[in-house]
């Protein structure tokens, strides 16, 4: 069997929760990586799920010059992508692979409009991590899906990206239909994130009966928008999936809950906002999603 080719170097943008998990995986596997951070107190340590501390490589303020055999990892929010690309675009080779890793939609469009020829892989993860000053704690084990609309699964860059994610936030698997995987995750985030943020509750509380009606109405809207994108799921499947994730992450406070609590910009535009704008284009009414966008923005 031929040896797997790795990326020569991975440039990770930010020292966020998920980015730090990825760096810790590369640190452990002794793969070359760099971090571009901008905080006054950058993350130095990742505490693993089993409480083992891993020291991360020192950060640098700039993106390093990257070659065709390197990887740019963007584990940042959709609304942070344009700034990151402004800062990194000139450091990219036309064949540097770019990896997107975030909740919500719109990231692929931003990157492919700005860098239409760039090899691009898109990933979504259900691992949980929490950033507290200069430490990140791996709080929940999950899995990661990855796919691409411009690299074949057999290309070495696809294999290398999958291998990297398996080392850092595995188990990871290649999805031939990433659009489907992203919509499924979007549906979960569109229910759990705003409802936990607005009701100030951990994820597990959403399994209580008093939230069931709102969750069902929300999932009915989301299922009809997904249907308009040729993704055929029933309201029942969406509700069950949301409740399963809420139960599996019962003690977690969702990322939107944390953003609201810390008065940070939320990802509502890339989550429920994306559902609303997709629905508008198709002439579908989604009043509950629209109301959640309004309510989160009013926080
Ligand atoms: N944390 C989790 O458990 C999970 C998160 N996700 C998703 O993954 C994505 C990332 O989440 P998470 O890691 O939690 O987010 P964080 O806010 O912890 O991480 C993003 C980090 O990147 C930094 N950053 C953004 N742009 C730049 C830039 N141009 N240069 C340098 N640093 C930059 C931010 O800095 P600053 O603070 O200054 O903005 C921030 O520290 C989100 O879409 C989230 O929804 C998905 C699954 C689970
Ligand atoms: C899966 C879930 C809801 C876990 O909290 C999440 O992705 C988030 O908080 O953004």
XYZ file of C-alpha atoms and ligand atoms in Angstrom:
357
model
C 0.000 0.000 0.000
C 1.498 3.441 -0.918
C 2.363 5.700 2.046
C -0.131 8.506 2.672
C 1.224 11.881 1.657
C 0.729 14.525 4.359
C 0.586 18.276 3.925
C 4.042 19.762 4.378
C 2.667 22.418 6.721
C -0.732 23.471 8.081
C -1.441 27.131 8.864
C -4.287 27.390 11.365
C -6.107 30.714 11.687
C -7.088 31.768 15.190
C -6.650 30.175 18.594
C -10.275 29.300 19.055
C -11.735 26.208 20.667
C -11.872 24.047 17.532
C -8.672 25.452 16.007
C -6.803 24.615 19.213
C -8.148 21.041 19.141
C -6.725 20.678 15.645
C -3.378 22.151 16.671
C -3.209 19.783 19.655
C -3.734 16.807 17.324
C -0.911 17.979 15.066
C 1.313 18.679 18.062
C 0.760 15.117 19.321
C 1.333 13.600 15.868
C 4.409 15.849 15.420
C 3.100 17.323 12.189
C 4.373 20.796 11.238
C 1.846 23.548 11.855
C 1.634 27.241 12.677
C -0.954 29.389 14.417
C -1.997 32.889 13.464
C -3.628 34.511 16.473
C -4.726 38.019 17.334
C -5.674 37.905 21.002
C -3.703 39.620 23.762
C -3.596 36.325 25.676
C -3.343 33.546 23.063
C -4.241 29.981 23.934
C -1.125 28.080 25.021
C -2.605 24.829 26.322
C -5.195 22.304 25.227
C -6.633 20.163 27.981
C -7.611 16.850 26.426
C -10.850 15.027 27.138
C -8.834 12.960 29.662
C -7.382 16.082 31.322
C -3.920 15.747 29.775
C -2.448 19.180 28.981
C -0.844 19.659 25.549
C 1.324 22.734 24.951
C 0.726 24.339 21.583
C 3.330 25.870 19.255
C 3.992 29.568 19.752
C 1.754 31.725 17.675
C 2.626 34.269 15.007
C 0.709 37.337 14.018
C 0.927 36.623 10.294
C -0.025 33.855 7.954
C 3.133 32.138 6.658
C 3.801 31.926 2.930
C 2.179 28.672 1.823
C 3.038 26.289 -1.043
C 0.911 23.952 -3.163
C 1.621 21.164 -0.657
C 0.458 23.176 2.360
C -2.928 23.587 4.023
C -4.761 26.674 5.296
C -7.248 25.756 8.060
C -10.071 28.225 8.783
C -11.782 27.052 12.017
C -13.470 30.420 12.424
C -16.991 31.803 12.137
C -18.502 32.639 8.726
C -18.584 36.357 9.600
C -14.827 36.226 10.306
C -13.866 34.695 6.960
C -13.528 37.823 4.822
C -11.089 39.475 7.227
C -9.044 36.267 7.513
C -8.886 35.993 3.721
C -7.887 39.672 3.413
C -4.966 38.878 5.719
C -3.963 35.521 4.193
C -4.823 35.621 0.506
C -1.460 37.003 -0.583
C 0.336 34.204 1.314
C -1.461 31.466 -0.650
C -0.119 29.530 -3.635
C -2.916 28.983 -6.214
C -2.825 25.297 -5.261
C -2.689 25.599 -1.467
C -5.576 23.559 -0.064
C -8.067 25.534 2.029
C -10.113 23.825 4.752
C -13.299 25.413 6.091
C -14.541 24.253 9.482
C -17.511 26.047 10.995
C -21.190 25.877 11.803
C -23.702 27.591 9.565
C -23.719 28.210 5.831
C -22.218 30.769 3.491
C -18.538 29.983 4.032
C -18.100 27.982 0.852
C -19.643 30.806 -1.222
C -17.281 33.388 0.328
C -14.159 31.318 -0.366
C -15.182 30.130 -3.817
C -16.124 33.655 -4.935
C -12.803 35.056 -3.793
C -10.629 32.055 -4.700
C -12.550 30.139 -7.372
C -9.635 27.862 -8.382
C -8.374 27.104 -4.867
C -8.666 23.428 -3.784
C -11.301 23.630 -1.043
C -12.411 21.057 1.525
C -15.325 21.653 3.853
C -15.675 19.999 7.234
C -18.222 19.916 10.023
C -17.655 18.466 13.477
C -19.711 17.435 16.473
C -16.758 17.524 18.888
C -17.153 20.045 21.672
C -14.474 22.394 22.983
C -14.542 25.362 25.291
C -12.115 28.278 25.378
C -11.336 29.840 28.749
C -8.696 32.586 28.530
C -5.455 30.921 27.419
C -6.690 27.337 27.780
C -9.045 25.252 25.694
C -10.804 22.225 27.154
C -12.007 19.362 24.929
C -15.471 18.980 26.465
C -17.252 16.527 24.176
C -16.224 13.657 21.928
C -17.819 13.655 18.499
C -17.139 12.933 14.868
C -16.233 14.916 11.791
C -17.442 14.868 8.202
C -15.476 16.271 5.304
C -16.146 16.679 1.595
C -15.324 18.842 -1.389
C -16.932 20.195 -4.506
C -13.639 20.603 -6.347
C -11.324 17.789 -5.176
C -12.015 14.100 -5.842
C -12.093 11.742 -2.866
C -9.107 9.876 -4.367
C -6.867 12.955 -4.682
C -3.943 13.003 -2.236
C -5.175 16.345 -0.846
C -8.534 14.784 0.067
C -6.818 11.792 1.672
C -4.375 14.035 3.543
C -7.176 16.308 4.819
C -9.209 13.303 5.954
C -6.143 11.802 7.645
C -5.424 15.064 9.429
C -8.978 15.327 10.753
C -8.882 11.682 11.826
C -5.788 12.445 13.901
C -7.155 15.656 15.408
C -10.954 15.451 15.603
C -11.728 11.911 14.506
C -13.376 9.692 13.708
C -13.624 11.534 10.406
C -15.223 10.334 7.220
C -15.374 11.561 3.657
C -18.892 12.542 2.554
C -19.693 12.361 -1.141
C -22.700 14.642 -0.495
C -21.393 17.344 1.817
C -24.357 19.618 1.075
C -26.617 17.076 2.750
C -24.284 16.776 5.774
C -24.073 20.571 6.159
C -27.856 20.990 5.997
C -28.336 18.249 8.611
C -25.933 20.048 10.974
C -27.566 23.387 10.122
C -30.967 21.991 11.157
C -29.570 20.938 14.543
C -27.905 24.320 15.126
C -30.992 26.237 13.962
C -33.033 24.590 16.707
C -30.641 24.091 19.611
C -28.565 27.266 19.367
C -31.204 30.035 19.399
C -33.598 28.209 21.749
C -30.900 27.569 24.364
C -29.604 31.141 24.030
C -33.034 32.773 24.352
C -34.195 30.551 27.217
C -30.798 30.631 28.961
C -30.630 26.848 29.329
C -28.133 24.026 28.674
C -28.851 21.842 25.613
C -30.415 18.983 27.593
C -33.334 21.127 28.832
C -34.709 21.195 25.295
C -35.822 17.573 25.685
C -38.523 18.778 28.117
C -42.099 18.665 26.832
C -42.639 22.410 27.129
C -40.273 23.048 24.189
C -41.687 20.297 21.941
C -44.282 22.379 20.082
C -41.818 25.120 19.152
C -39.207 22.545 18.078
C -41.754 20.762 15.888
C -42.909 23.992 14.218
C -39.302 25.032 13.632
C -38.414 21.635 12.154
C -41.469 21.751 9.871
C -40.179 25.032 8.407
C -36.633 23.685 8.077
C -37.790 20.437 6.431
C -39.707 22.390 3.786
C -36.671 24.591 3.029
C -34.455 21.477 2.841
C -37.014 19.906 0.505
C -36.646 22.952 -1.794
C -32.901 22.133 -1.917
C -33.667 18.523 -2.918
C -32.875 17.182 0.529
C -35.826 15.087 1.512
C -36.161 14.683 5.261
C -39.284 14.492 7.392
C -40.096 16.837 10.263
C -40.013 13.751 12.528
C -36.404 12.911 11.506
C -35.281 16.492 12.180
C -37.025 16.628 15.562
C -35.558 13.255 16.595
C -32.080 14.294 15.487
C -32.256 17.595 17.422
C -33.519 15.880 20.560
C -30.814 13.195 20.284
C -28.078 15.829 19.977
C -29.618 17.838 22.853
C -29.595 14.703 25.027
C -26.069 13.689 23.982
C -24.749 17.182 24.803
C -27.127 17.721 27.737
C -24.750 19.655 29.985
C -23.247 21.814 27.209
C -24.178 25.416 26.740
C -24.472 25.872 22.975
C -22.037 28.145 21.186
C -24.805 30.716 20.631
C -25.716 30.619 24.301
C -22.057 31.386 25.072
C -21.848 34.137 22.438
C -24.972 35.831 23.831
C -23.767 35.427 27.435
C -20.406 37.020 26.539
C -22.056 39.705 24.379
C -20.184 38.496 21.272
C -21.511 38.583 17.725
C -23.498 35.380 17.176
C -23.660 33.086 14.130
C -27.422 33.657 13.714
C -27.036 35.086 10.168
C -25.212 31.955 8.985
C -27.710 29.631 10.735
C -31.388 30.712 10.959
C -30.647 33.769 8.799
C -29.426 31.451 6.036
C -32.631 29.401 6.326
C -34.721 32.588 6.061
C -32.871 33.878 2.976
C -33.004 30.458 1.256
C -36.737 30.278 2.029
C -37.343 33.782 0.627
C -35.694 32.812 -2.677
C -38.062 29.841 -2.920
C -41.183 31.708 -1.734
C -41.475 29.650 1.465
C -42.802 31.193 4.683
C -40.575 30.605 7.729
C -41.987 32.953 10.416
C -40.508 31.123 13.395
C -36.985 31.143 11.982
C -37.403 34.843 11.127
C -38.586 35.614 14.646
C -35.618 33.792 16.189
C -33.226 35.857 14.039
C -34.906 39.049 15.268
C -34.896 37.974 18.909
C -31.223 36.929 18.905
C -30.225 40.188 17.213
C -32.121 42.120 19.872
C -29.972 40.530 22.627
N -16.570 25.116 20.118
C -17.289 24.071 19.761
O -17.530 23.164 20.570
C -17.803 23.928 18.360
C -17.689 24.947 17.438
N -18.126 24.745 16.147
C -18.034 25.822 15.162
O -16.667 26.000 14.796
C -16.436 27.386 14.473
C -15.322 27.901 15.370
O -15.812 27.800 16.688
P -14.950 28.023 17.999
O -13.614 27.419 17.842
O -15.808 27.597 19.128
O -14.864 29.610 17.965
P -13.859 30.582 18.707
O -14.488 31.923 18.773
O -13.363 29.924 19.953
O -12.645 30.602 17.675
C -12.412 31.474 16.662
C -11.091 32.156 17.022
O -10.471 32.581 15.835
C -10.025 33.910 16.035
N -9.944 34.590 14.749
C -10.950 34.840 13.889
N -10.488 35.480 12.797
C -9.146 35.626 12.987
C -8.116 36.239 12.224
N -8.364 36.819 11.050
N -6.853 36.213 12.719
C -6.580 35.641 13.908
N -7.521 35.059 14.689
C -8.798 35.055 14.223
C -11.053 34.537 16.954
O -10.500 35.683 17.545
P -11.450 36.772 18.275
O -11.791 36.151 19.593
O -10.566 37.974 18.353
O -12.645 36.971 17.403
C -11.307 33.390 17.918
O -10.341 33.366 18.948
C -17.783 28.085 14.693
O -18.475 28.159 13.486
C -18.517 27.161 15.657
O -19.925 27.277 15.572
C -18.616 23.546 15.734
C -18.734 22.507 16.610
C -18.399 22.629 17.998
C -24.125 20.620 18.467
C -24.137 21.915 19.278
C -25.542 22.393 19.426
C -23.560 21.514 20.610
O -23.687 22.471 21.597
C -23.303 22.942 18.562
O -22.819 22.678 17.472
C -23.144 24.320 19.066
O -23.269 24.553 20.250
O -22.860 25.189 18.223
